[in-house]
Amino acid sequence: MIIFLSFETESDKFKFEHIYGKYKKLLLFKAYNILRDYTLAEDAVSEAFIRIYKNLDKIEDADSNKTVSFLVTIVKNTSLTILSRQKTGSTVTLEDYDEKDDSDLEELVLSEAAAENILKIVDTLKDELKTPFLLKYAHDLSHKEIARILNISENNVTVRIHRAKKKLAELLRKEGNVYEI
Amino acid sequence: MKYDDKNERFFKNIASLYAEKEGGLLKEELAELEKENDIQYSPHLDRKIKNRILSLKMRKLSYALVPVAACFLLLAVYFGSLPANNRPNGTPIADNAPADSGSPIAQATAPAAPHSTPAISAELLSARLPYGYEITEVDYDKEKTIFHIINDTNNEIVLTMEEAAGQIAKNAFQEIVVNNTPVYGLVKKDYSVITYEKDDILYTLTSKYNYKDLIEISKNLI
């Protein structure tokens, strides 16, 4: 029973508090940018931090760039979920939001297949494909874990990752056929 | 697109590079935000997240206690079904036999208290709390009433009241006496618990920070 009671280590507690204190402002900013409402932004951040708390073991270094990217990915997802719930009666979907996002990113794509260019190509992916792709390949999460974080089915995760890879392969081939995928 | 280790490594590399780069840009953005300081957020956000995490922990603790409670229930059912020599006219022990208060088994089979949900209103409880403490929220979970209490140093305490099911599982607890009532306390690195039984109600007080707050409250309630 004592083991059951000790369900959180001191380092976990410190890690979470450190992440919360350091990145709360940034996550609120990102959520507000999507939702344009402070109350909804707080709800999105609150939900994001609960998901982060449940997946604390996935975060190795709380100060790394990868961790920041991971945190923002989660809050963007919770914000977009709230946004899609808010837009009742309209046909606005996450894809529609991503299309608006894409139009700002297209100009960043260059013609040469350099590493920088590849990153920009990744950036052109729609969020609904990019997010599960990054969670799997950059943060080493399983499909099941991704499904839990994004609140979608495992099957959906598999399909989206497959589409992301296919889209990336297509875009990379267009850029110069350097990578055989 | 065929599955290939080389492809998987390629995707892993570009995804990692992307996350690294994005993280770097976000850190720069954060540094700018720190300078501008124009993000508004209310203290409710901190409290909301703390409460949700505390609820998650309490739920885990409850899940851990369920098997213990189940064991006691099984023992109660088992011993209650045993034929007893001093059972008058074949009626069940639970009816009239006085409990031998020294024996845990007797306590487990003692006549059940009249079935009642702990019914104390937030207003009544609030009036009994020490000065500086207030109730922020009340939750109900089956037979439990859960009060979320905060004090003027922003320490949050959770008080759970439920019908006492039997002997308190006090193996890891330290016994102290508050207002002539035995109270069982436990202090861990990241939370403290006090539990006691009074008038067939089981009180459990939990706090993240300050064990003394729990003692303070229990002194007023007992």
GROMACS .gro file of C-alpha atoms in nm:
model
  403
    1MET     CA    1   0.000   0.000   0.000
    2ILE     CA    2   0.292   0.231   0.070
    3ILE     CA    3   0.406   0.170  -0.288
    4PHE     CA    4   0.064   0.275  -0.417
    5LEU     CA    5   0.081   0.593  -0.213
    6SER     CA    6   0.424   0.683  -0.354
    7PHE     CA    7   0.298   0.734  -0.708
    8GLU     CA    8   0.499   1.048  -0.784
    9THR     CA    9   0.872   1.098  -0.739
   10GLU     CA   10   1.029   1.419  -0.615
   11SER     CA   11   1.201   1.470  -0.951
   12ASP     CA   12   0.869   1.433  -1.137
   13LYS     CA   13   0.713   1.691  -0.913
   14PHE     CA   14   1.005   1.928  -0.963
   15LYS     CA   15   1.007   1.867  -1.339
   16PHE     CA   16   0.639   1.950  -1.373
   17GLU     CA   17   0.660   2.261  -1.160
   18HIS     CA   18   0.965   2.377  -1.354
   19ILE     CA   19   0.791   2.324  -1.688
   20TYR     CA   20   0.476   2.493  -1.566
   21GLY     CA   21   0.652   2.797  -1.427
   22LYS     CA   22   0.881   2.842  -1.725
   23TYR     CA   23   0.644   2.785  -2.016
   24LYS     CA   24   0.299   2.881  -1.886
   25LYS     CA   25   0.324   3.226  -2.044
   26LEU     CA   26   0.433   3.092  -2.384
   27LEU     CA   27   0.157   2.833  -2.392
   28LEU     CA   28  -0.103   3.092  -2.297
   29PHE     CA   29   0.027   3.314  -2.576
   30LYS     CA   30  -0.001   3.033  -2.829
   31ALA     CA   31  -0.347   2.937  -2.709
   32TYR     CA   32  -0.464   3.297  -2.719
   33ASN     CA   33  -0.333   3.335  -3.074
   34ILE     CA   34  -0.567   3.058  -3.181
   35LEU     CA   35  -0.866   3.126  -2.959
   36ARG     CA   36  -0.857   3.507  -2.922
   37ASP     CA   37  -1.018   3.474  -2.578
   38TYR     CA   38  -0.829   3.467  -2.246
   39THR     CA   39  -1.079   3.243  -2.069
   40LEU     CA   40  -1.076   2.985  -2.345
   41ALA     CA   41  -0.699   3.013  -2.368
   42GLU     CA   42  -0.674   2.932  -1.996
   43ASP     CA   43  -0.901   2.630  -2.047
   44ALA     CA   44  -0.680   2.511  -2.333
   45VAL     CA   45  -0.363   2.557  -2.129
   46SER     CA   46  -0.519   2.387  -1.826
   47GLU     CA   47  -0.612   2.084  -2.038
   48ALA     CA   48  -0.268   2.085  -2.203
   49PHE     CA   49  -0.089   2.077  -1.869
   50ILE     CA   50  -0.301   1.787  -1.747
   51ARG     CA   51  -0.200   1.594  -2.060
   52ILE     CA   52   0.160   1.693  -2.004
   53TYR     CA   53   0.136   1.579  -1.640
   54LYS     CA   54   0.005   1.242  -1.750
   55ASN     CA   55   0.292   1.206  -1.998
   56LEU     CA   56   0.569   1.349  -1.785
   57ASP     CA   57   0.780   1.037  -1.831
   58LYS     CA   58   0.809   1.125  -2.201
   59ILE     CA   59   0.998   1.444  -2.118
   60GLU     CA   60   1.364   1.381  -2.051
   61ASP     CA   61   1.510   1.730  -2.045
   62ALA     CA   62   1.265   2.000  -1.939
   63ASP     CA   63   1.481   2.276  -2.089
   64SER     CA   64   1.551   2.124  -2.431
   65ASN     CA   65   1.420   2.270  -2.756
   66LYS     CA   66   1.242   1.943  -2.826
   67THR     CA   67   1.049   1.972  -2.503
   68VAL     CA   68   0.932   2.324  -2.586
   69SER     CA   69   0.820   2.201  -2.926
   70PHE     CA   70   0.634   1.912  -2.758
   71LEU     CA   71   0.455   2.141  -2.514
   72VAL     CA   72   0.346   2.383  -2.784
   73THR     CA   73   0.226   2.094  -3.000
   74ILE     CA   74  -0.002   1.980  -2.719
   75VAL     CA   75  -0.143   2.322  -2.643
   76LYS     CA   76  -0.206   2.388  -3.011
   77ASN     CA   77  -0.402   2.066  -3.023
   78THR     CA   78  -0.612   2.147  -2.714
   79SER     CA   79  -0.674   2.500  -2.848
   80LEU     CA   80  -0.782   2.376  -3.187
   81THR     CA   81  -1.014   2.126  -3.019
   82ILE     CA   82  -1.180   2.406  -2.822
   83LEU     CA   83  -1.193   2.621  -3.133
   84SER     CA   84  -1.367   2.353  -3.334
   85ARG     CA   85  -1.621   2.313  -3.052
   86GLN     CA   86  -1.679   2.688  -3.048
   87LYS     CA   87  -1.750   2.704  -3.418
   88THR     CA   88  -2.086   2.529  -3.386
   89GLY     CA   89  -2.303   2.531  -3.690
   90SER     CA   90  -2.029   2.633  -3.926
   91THR     CA   91  -1.827   2.408  -4.149
   92VAL     CA   92  -1.496   2.528  -4.009
   93THR     CA   93  -1.280   2.230  -3.927
   94LEU     CA   94  -0.925   2.180  -3.819
   95GLU     CA   95  -0.838   2.139  -4.187
   96ASP     CA   96  -0.979   2.481  -4.265
   97TYR     CA   97  -0.767   2.630  -3.990
   98ASP     CA   98  -0.462   2.447  -4.127
   99GLU     CA   99  -0.527   2.584  -4.473
  100LYS     CA  100  -0.506   2.937  -4.340
  101ASP     CA  101  -0.184   2.838  -4.166
  102ASP     CA  102  -0.042   2.685  -4.486
  103SER     CA  103  -0.093   2.999  -4.688
  104ASP     CA  104   0.151   3.183  -4.459
  105LEU     CA  105   0.407   2.905  -4.485
  106GLU     CA  106   0.413   2.841  -4.858
  107GLU     CA  107   0.637   3.134  -4.926
  108LEU     CA  108   0.903   2.977  -4.705
  109VAL     CA  109   0.958   2.674  -4.933
  110LEU     CA  110   1.275   2.700  -5.144
  111SER     CA  111   1.369   2.514  -5.460
  112GLU     CA  112   1.682   2.331  -5.332
  113ALA     CA  113   1.662   2.014  -5.123
  114ALA     CA  114   1.894   2.131  -4.841
  115ALA     CA  115   1.837   2.040  -4.477
  116GLU     CA  116   1.687   2.383  -4.418
  117ASN     CA  117   1.456   2.326  -4.711
  118ILE     CA  118   1.346   1.991  -4.576
  119LEU     CA  119   1.246   2.155  -4.250
  120LYS     CA  120   1.045   2.409  -4.436
  121ILE     CA  121   0.875   2.131  -4.627
  122VAL     CA  122   0.783   1.968  -4.299
  123ASP     CA  123   0.640   2.301  -4.194
  124THR     CA  124   0.403   2.302  -4.488
  125LEU     CA  125   0.225   1.993  -4.363
  126LYS     CA  126  -0.121   2.052  -4.222
  127ASP     CA  127  -0.124   2.048  -3.842
  128GLU     CA  128  -0.345   1.741  -3.828
  129LEU     CA  129  -0.073   1.547  -4.013
  130LYS     CA  130   0.233   1.725  -3.878
  131THR     CA  131   0.141   1.687  -3.511
  132PRO     CA  132   0.115   1.307  -3.495
  133PHE     CA  133   0.416   1.279  -3.728
  134LEU     CA  134   0.633   1.489  -3.495
  135LEU     CA  135   0.502   1.322  -3.180
  136LYS     CA  136   0.604   0.984  -3.323
  137TYR     CA  137   0.935   1.064  -3.488
  138ALA     CA  138   1.068   1.356  -3.284
  139HIS     CA  139   0.933   1.256  -2.943
  140ASP     CA  140   0.926   0.874  -2.978
  141LEU     CA  141   0.567   0.828  -2.868
  142SER     CA  142   0.372   0.517  -2.957
  143HIS     CA  143   0.051   0.539  -3.158
  144LYS     CA  144  -0.144   0.460  -2.846
  145GLU     CA  145   0.021   0.743  -2.653
  146ILE     CA  146  -0.035   0.986  -2.938
  147ALA     CA  147  -0.400   0.886  -2.957
  148ARG     CA  148  -0.439   0.957  -2.585
  149ILE     CA  149  -0.271   1.298  -2.608
  150LEU     CA  150  -0.461   1.411  -2.917
  151ASN     CA  151  -0.787   1.251  -2.804
  152ILE     CA  152  -0.833   1.061  -3.130
  153SER     CA  153  -0.841   0.692  -3.211
  154GLU     CA  154  -0.526   0.489  -3.258
  155ASN     CA  155  -0.640   0.402  -3.607
  156ASN     CA  156  -0.670   0.772  -3.688
  157VAL     CA  157  -0.314   0.827  -3.566
  158THR     CA  158  -0.184   0.551  -3.792
  159VAL     CA  159  -0.366   0.692  -4.093
  160ARG     CA  160  -0.248   1.048  -4.032
  161ILE     CA  161   0.115   0.947  -3.988
  162HIS     CA  162   0.099   0.743  -4.304
  163ARG     CA  163  -0.048   1.042  -4.493
  164ALA     CA  164   0.216   1.274  -4.349
  165LYS     CA  165   0.498   1.050  -4.468
  166LYS     CA  166   0.339   1.011  -4.808
  167LYS     CA  167   0.293   1.386  -4.842
  168LEU     CA  168   0.649   1.454  -4.735
  169ALA     CA  169   0.782   1.201  -4.984
  170GLU     CA  170   0.577   1.363  -5.260
  171LEU     CA  171   0.696   1.714  -5.174
  172LEU     CA  172   1.058   1.604  -5.143
  173ARG     CA  173   1.045   1.435  -5.483
  174LYS     CA  174   0.908   1.755  -5.634
  175GLU     CA  175   1.198   1.947  -5.485
  176GLY     CA  176   1.465   1.747  -5.656
  177ASN     CA  177   1.424   1.373  -5.618
  178VAL     CA  178   1.721   1.356  -5.382
  179TYR     CA  179   1.563   1.118  -5.135
  180GLU     CA  180   1.443   0.776  -5.239
  181ILE     CA  181   1.142   0.703  -5.035
  182MET     CA  182   0.575   0.360  -5.002
  183LYS     CA  183   0.752   0.057  -4.873
  184TYR     CA  184   0.862   0.022  -4.512
  185ASP     CA  185   1.234   0.061  -4.485
  186ASP     CA  186   1.464   0.111  -4.189
  187LYS     CA  187   1.644   0.379  -4.388
  188ASN     CA  188   1.317   0.565  -4.444
  189GLU     CA  189   1.226   0.543  -4.075
  190ARG     CA  190   1.567   0.678  -3.978
  191PHE     CA  191   1.526   0.958  -4.229
  192PHE     CA  192   1.189   1.060  -4.091
  193LYS     CA  193   1.322   1.039  -3.738
  194ASN     CA  194   1.614   1.266  -3.831
  195ILE     CA  195   1.407   1.532  -4.001
  196ALA     CA  196   1.141   1.526  -3.730
  197SER     CA  197   1.407   1.567  -3.459
  198LEU     CA  198   1.573   1.848  -3.652
  199TYR     CA  199   1.238   2.017  -3.697
  200ALA     CA  200   1.147   1.987  -3.328
  201GLU     CA  201   1.490   2.120  -3.228
  202LYS     CA  202   1.460   2.417  -3.459
  203GLU     CA  203   1.103   2.492  -3.364
  204GLY     CA  204   1.194   2.468  -2.996
  205GLY     CA  205   1.476   2.717  -3.046
  206LEU     CA  206   1.247   2.965  -3.216
  207LEU     CA  207   0.987   2.922  -2.943
  208LYS     CA  208   1.246   2.992  -2.676
  209GLU     CA  209   1.335   3.317  -2.853
  210GLU     CA  210   0.966   3.398  -2.863
  211LEU     CA  211   0.938   3.328  -2.492
  212ALA     CA  212   1.230   3.561  -2.420
  213GLU     CA  213   1.049   3.837  -2.611
  214LEU     CA  214   0.728   3.769  -2.423
  215GLU     CA  215   0.911   3.793  -2.091
  216LYS     CA  216   1.028   4.140  -2.189
  217GLU     CA  217   0.691   4.260  -2.309
  218ASN     CA  218   0.498   4.109  -2.015
  219ASP     CA  219   0.164   4.164  -2.184
  220ILE     CA  220   0.012   3.821  -2.119
  221GLN     CA  221  -0.282   3.840  -1.889
  222TYR     CA  222  -0.377   3.542  -1.682
  223SER     CA  223  -0.576   3.508  -1.366
  224PRO     CA  224  -0.471   3.320  -1.047
  225HIS     CA  225  -0.759   3.086  -1.129
  226LEU     CA  226  -0.540   2.909  -1.384
  227ASP     CA  227  -0.285   2.806  -1.118
  228ARG     CA  228  -0.560   2.694  -0.883
  229LYS     CA  229  -0.749   2.510  -1.155
  230ILE     CA  230  -0.446   2.307  -1.254
  231LYS     CA  231  -0.348   2.236  -0.891
  232ASN     CA  232  -0.701   2.114  -0.813
  233ARG     CA  233  -0.715   1.893  -1.118
  234ILE     CA  234  -0.382   1.735  -1.034
  235LEU     CA  235  -0.484   1.686  -0.669
  236SER     CA  236  -0.807   1.520  -0.789
  237LEU     CA  237  -0.603   1.290  -1.012
  238LYS     CA  238  -0.387   1.194  -0.714
  239MET     CA  239  -0.689   1.140  -0.485
  240ARG     CA  240  -0.841   0.917  -0.749
  241LYS     CA  241  -0.523   0.709  -0.761
  242LEU     CA  242  -0.524   0.687  -0.381
  243SER     CA  243  -0.887   0.575  -0.388
  244TYR     CA  244  -0.805   0.306  -0.641
  245ALA     CA  245  -0.526   0.187  -0.412
  246LEU     CA  246  -0.763   0.174  -0.113
  247VAL     CA  247  -1.035  -0.018  -0.298
  248PRO     CA  248  -0.863  -0.359  -0.264
  249VAL     CA  249  -0.807  -0.290   0.107
  250ALA     CA  250  -1.174  -0.201   0.154
  251ALA     CA  251  -1.272  -0.508  -0.048
  252CYS     CA  252  -1.066  -0.729   0.187
  253PHE     CA  253  -1.241  -0.585   0.491
  254LEU     CA  254  -1.578  -0.636   0.325
  255LEU     CA  255  -1.496  -0.998   0.248
  256LEU     CA  256  -1.385  -1.054   0.607
  257ALA     CA  257  -1.707  -0.895   0.734
  258VAL     CA  258  -1.920  -1.114   0.508
  259TYR     CA  259  -1.721  -1.425   0.595
  260PHE     CA  260  -1.733  -1.385   0.971
  261GLY     CA  261  -2.088  -1.265   0.958
  262SER     CA  262  -2.194  -1.587   0.790
  263LEU     CA  263  -2.023  -1.808   1.048
  264PRO     CA  264  -2.259  -1.981   1.294
  265ALA     CA  265  -2.200  -1.852   1.646
  266ASN     CA  266  -2.260  -2.034   1.978
  267ASN     CA  267  -2.392  -1.725   2.151
  268ARG     CA  268  -2.635  -1.639   1.875
  269PRO     CA  269  -2.978  -1.620   2.046
  270ASN     CA  270  -3.251  -1.820   1.861
  271GLY     CA  271  -3.047  -1.837   1.546
  272THR     CA  272  -3.068  -1.466   1.479
  273PRO     CA  273  -2.763  -1.305   1.319
  274ILE     CA  274  -2.486  -1.174   1.546
  275ALA     CA  275  -2.516  -0.826   1.402
  276ASP     CA  276  -2.857  -0.770   1.568
  277ASN     CA  277  -2.802  -0.749   1.942
  278ALA     CA  278  -2.460  -0.880   2.040
  279PRO     CA  279  -2.250  -0.613   2.199
  280ALA     CA  280  -1.924  -0.554   2.016
  281ASP     CA  281  -1.600  -0.654   2.189
  282SER     CA  282  -1.427  -0.333   2.113
  283GLY     CA  283  -1.076  -0.477   2.158
  284SER     CA  284  -1.107  -0.717   1.864
  285PRO     CA  285  -1.071  -0.597   1.503
  286ILE     CA  286  -1.289  -0.888   1.390
  287ALA     CA  287  -1.565  -0.781   1.622
  288GLN     CA  288  -1.533  -0.428   1.498
  289ALA     CA  289  -1.569  -0.551   1.141
  290THR     CA  290  -1.887  -0.737   1.232
  291ALA     CA  291  -2.029  -0.480   1.469
  292PRO     CA  292  -2.382  -0.360   1.395
  293ALA     CA  293  -2.372  -0.127   1.101
  294ALA     CA  294  -2.443   0.233   1.172
  295PRO     CA  295  -2.771   0.367   1.042
  296HIS     CA  296  -2.727   0.422   0.670
  297SER     CA  297  -2.675   0.789   0.615
  298THR     CA  298  -2.476   0.992   0.369
  299PRO     CA  299  -2.257   1.246   0.549
  300ALA     CA  300  -2.491   1.538   0.519
  301ILE     CA  301  -2.327   1.857   0.633
  302SER     CA  302  -2.383   2.168   0.435
  303ALA     CA  303  -2.096   2.380   0.313
  304GLU     CA  304  -2.231   2.669   0.521
  305LEU     CA  305  -2.229   2.464   0.840
  306LEU     CA  306  -1.882   2.331   0.775
  307SER     CA  307  -1.757   2.675   0.680
  308ALA     CA  308  -1.874   2.809   1.016
  309ARG     CA  309  -1.664   2.546   1.194
  310LEU     CA  310  -1.342   2.602   1.002
  311PRO     CA  311  -1.060   2.800   1.164
  312TYR     CA  312  -1.028   3.170   1.081
  313GLY     CA  313  -0.869   3.225   0.739
  314TYR     CA  314  -0.998   2.904   0.586
  315GLU     CA  315  -1.276   2.895   0.329
  316ILE     CA  316  -1.448   2.638   0.115
  317THR     CA  317  -1.395   2.693  -0.257
  318GLU     CA  318  -1.576   2.394  -0.402
  319VAL     CA  319  -1.791   2.096  -0.304
  320ASP     CA  320  -1.791   1.769  -0.499
  321TYR     CA  321  -1.994   1.453  -0.456
  322ASP     CA  322  -1.861   1.110  -0.544
  323LYS     CA  323  -2.108   0.830  -0.470
  324GLU     CA  324  -2.118   0.813  -0.088
  325LYS     CA  325  -1.849   1.076  -0.039
  326THR     CA  326  -1.871   1.448   0.006
  327ILE     CA  327  -1.552   1.629  -0.092
  328PHE     CA  328  -1.480   1.982   0.024
  329HIS     CA  329  -1.202   2.186  -0.134
  330ILE     CA  330  -1.068   2.428   0.127
  331ILE     CA  331  -0.815   2.706   0.092
  332ASN     CA  332  -0.649   2.921   0.355
  333ASP     CA  333  -0.500   3.269   0.350
  334THR     CA  334  -0.156   3.133   0.258
  335ASN     CA  335  -0.310   2.970  -0.050
  336ASN     CA  336  -0.257   2.621   0.083
  337GLU     CA  337  -0.521   2.387  -0.054
  338ILE     CA  338  -0.674   2.117   0.159
  339VAL     CA  339  -0.916   1.847   0.052
  340LEU     CA  340  -1.160   1.716   0.314
  341THR     CA  341  -1.346   1.396   0.230
  342MET     CA  342  -1.634   1.278   0.444
  343GLU     CA  343  -1.791   0.937   0.406
  344GLU     CA  344  -1.968   0.680   0.612
  345ALA     CA  345  -1.715   0.488   0.820
  346ALA     CA  346  -1.691   0.136   0.672
  347GLY     CA  347  -1.489  -0.020   0.950
  348GLN     CA  348  -1.148   0.003   1.106
  349ILE     CA  349  -0.915   0.264   0.961
  350ALA     CA  350  -0.624   0.104   0.770
  351LYS     CA  351  -0.361   0.269   0.986
  352ASN     CA  352  -0.053   0.058   0.918
  353ALA     CA  353   0.166   0.340   0.793
  354PHE     CA  354   0.002   0.613   1.002
  355GLN     CA  355   0.115   0.773   1.324
  356GLU     CA  356  -0.148   0.798   1.594
  357ILE     CA  357  -0.196   1.124   1.782
  358VAL     CA  358  -0.480   1.248   1.999
  359VAL     CA  359  -0.676   1.559   1.911
  360ASN     CA  360  -0.951   1.669   2.150
  361ASN     CA  361  -0.951   1.320   2.309
  362THR     CA  362  -1.003   1.152   1.970
  363PRO     CA  363  -0.740   0.927   1.808
  364VAL     CA  364  -0.629   1.077   1.479
  365TYR     CA  365  -0.398   0.906   1.228
  366GLY     CA  366  -0.149   1.112   1.033
  367LEU     CA  367   0.094   1.047   0.753
  368VAL     CA  368   0.350   1.290   0.614
  369LYS     CA  369   0.511   1.219   0.277
  370LYS     CA  370   0.746   1.438   0.074
  371ASP     CA  371   0.474   1.580  -0.147
  372TYR     CA  372   0.155   1.544   0.058
  373SER     CA  373   0.019   1.493   0.408
  374VAL     CA  374  -0.289   1.303   0.523
  375ILE     CA  375  -0.490   1.297   0.845
  376THR     CA  376  -0.777   1.059   0.895
  377TYR     CA  377  -1.010   0.991   1.186
  378GLU     CA  378  -1.353   0.862   1.263
  379LYS     CA  379  -1.620   1.046   1.456
  380ASP     CA  380  -1.993   0.975   1.490
  381ASP     CA  381  -1.963   0.699   1.227
  382ILE     CA  382  -1.821   0.940   0.972
  383LEU     CA  383  -1.472   0.893   0.831
  384TYR     CA  384  -1.290   1.223   0.784
  385THR     CA  385  -0.985   1.239   0.556
  386LEU     CA  386  -0.787   1.558   0.521
  387THR     CA  387  -0.518   1.588   0.255
  388SER     CA  388  -0.281   1.871   0.178
  389LYS     CA  389   0.018   1.917  -0.045
  390TYR     CA  390   0.215   2.151   0.174
  391ASN     CA  391   0.137   2.194   0.538
  392TYR     CA  392   0.054   1.917   0.782
  393LYS     CA  393  -0.018   2.177   1.052
  394ASP     CA  394  -0.314   2.309   0.853
  395LEU     CA  395  -0.469   1.963   0.868
  396ILE     CA  396  -0.424   1.950   1.247
  397GLU     CA  397  -0.569   2.300   1.273
  398ILE     CA  398  -0.883   2.200   1.085
  399SER     CA  399  -0.927   1.870   1.267
  400LYS     CA  400  -0.908   2.051   1.603
  401ASN     CA  401  -1.207   2.261   1.500
  402LEU     CA  402  -1.406   1.975   1.356
  403ILE     CA  403  -1.358   1.717   1.632
   0.00000   0.00000   0.00000
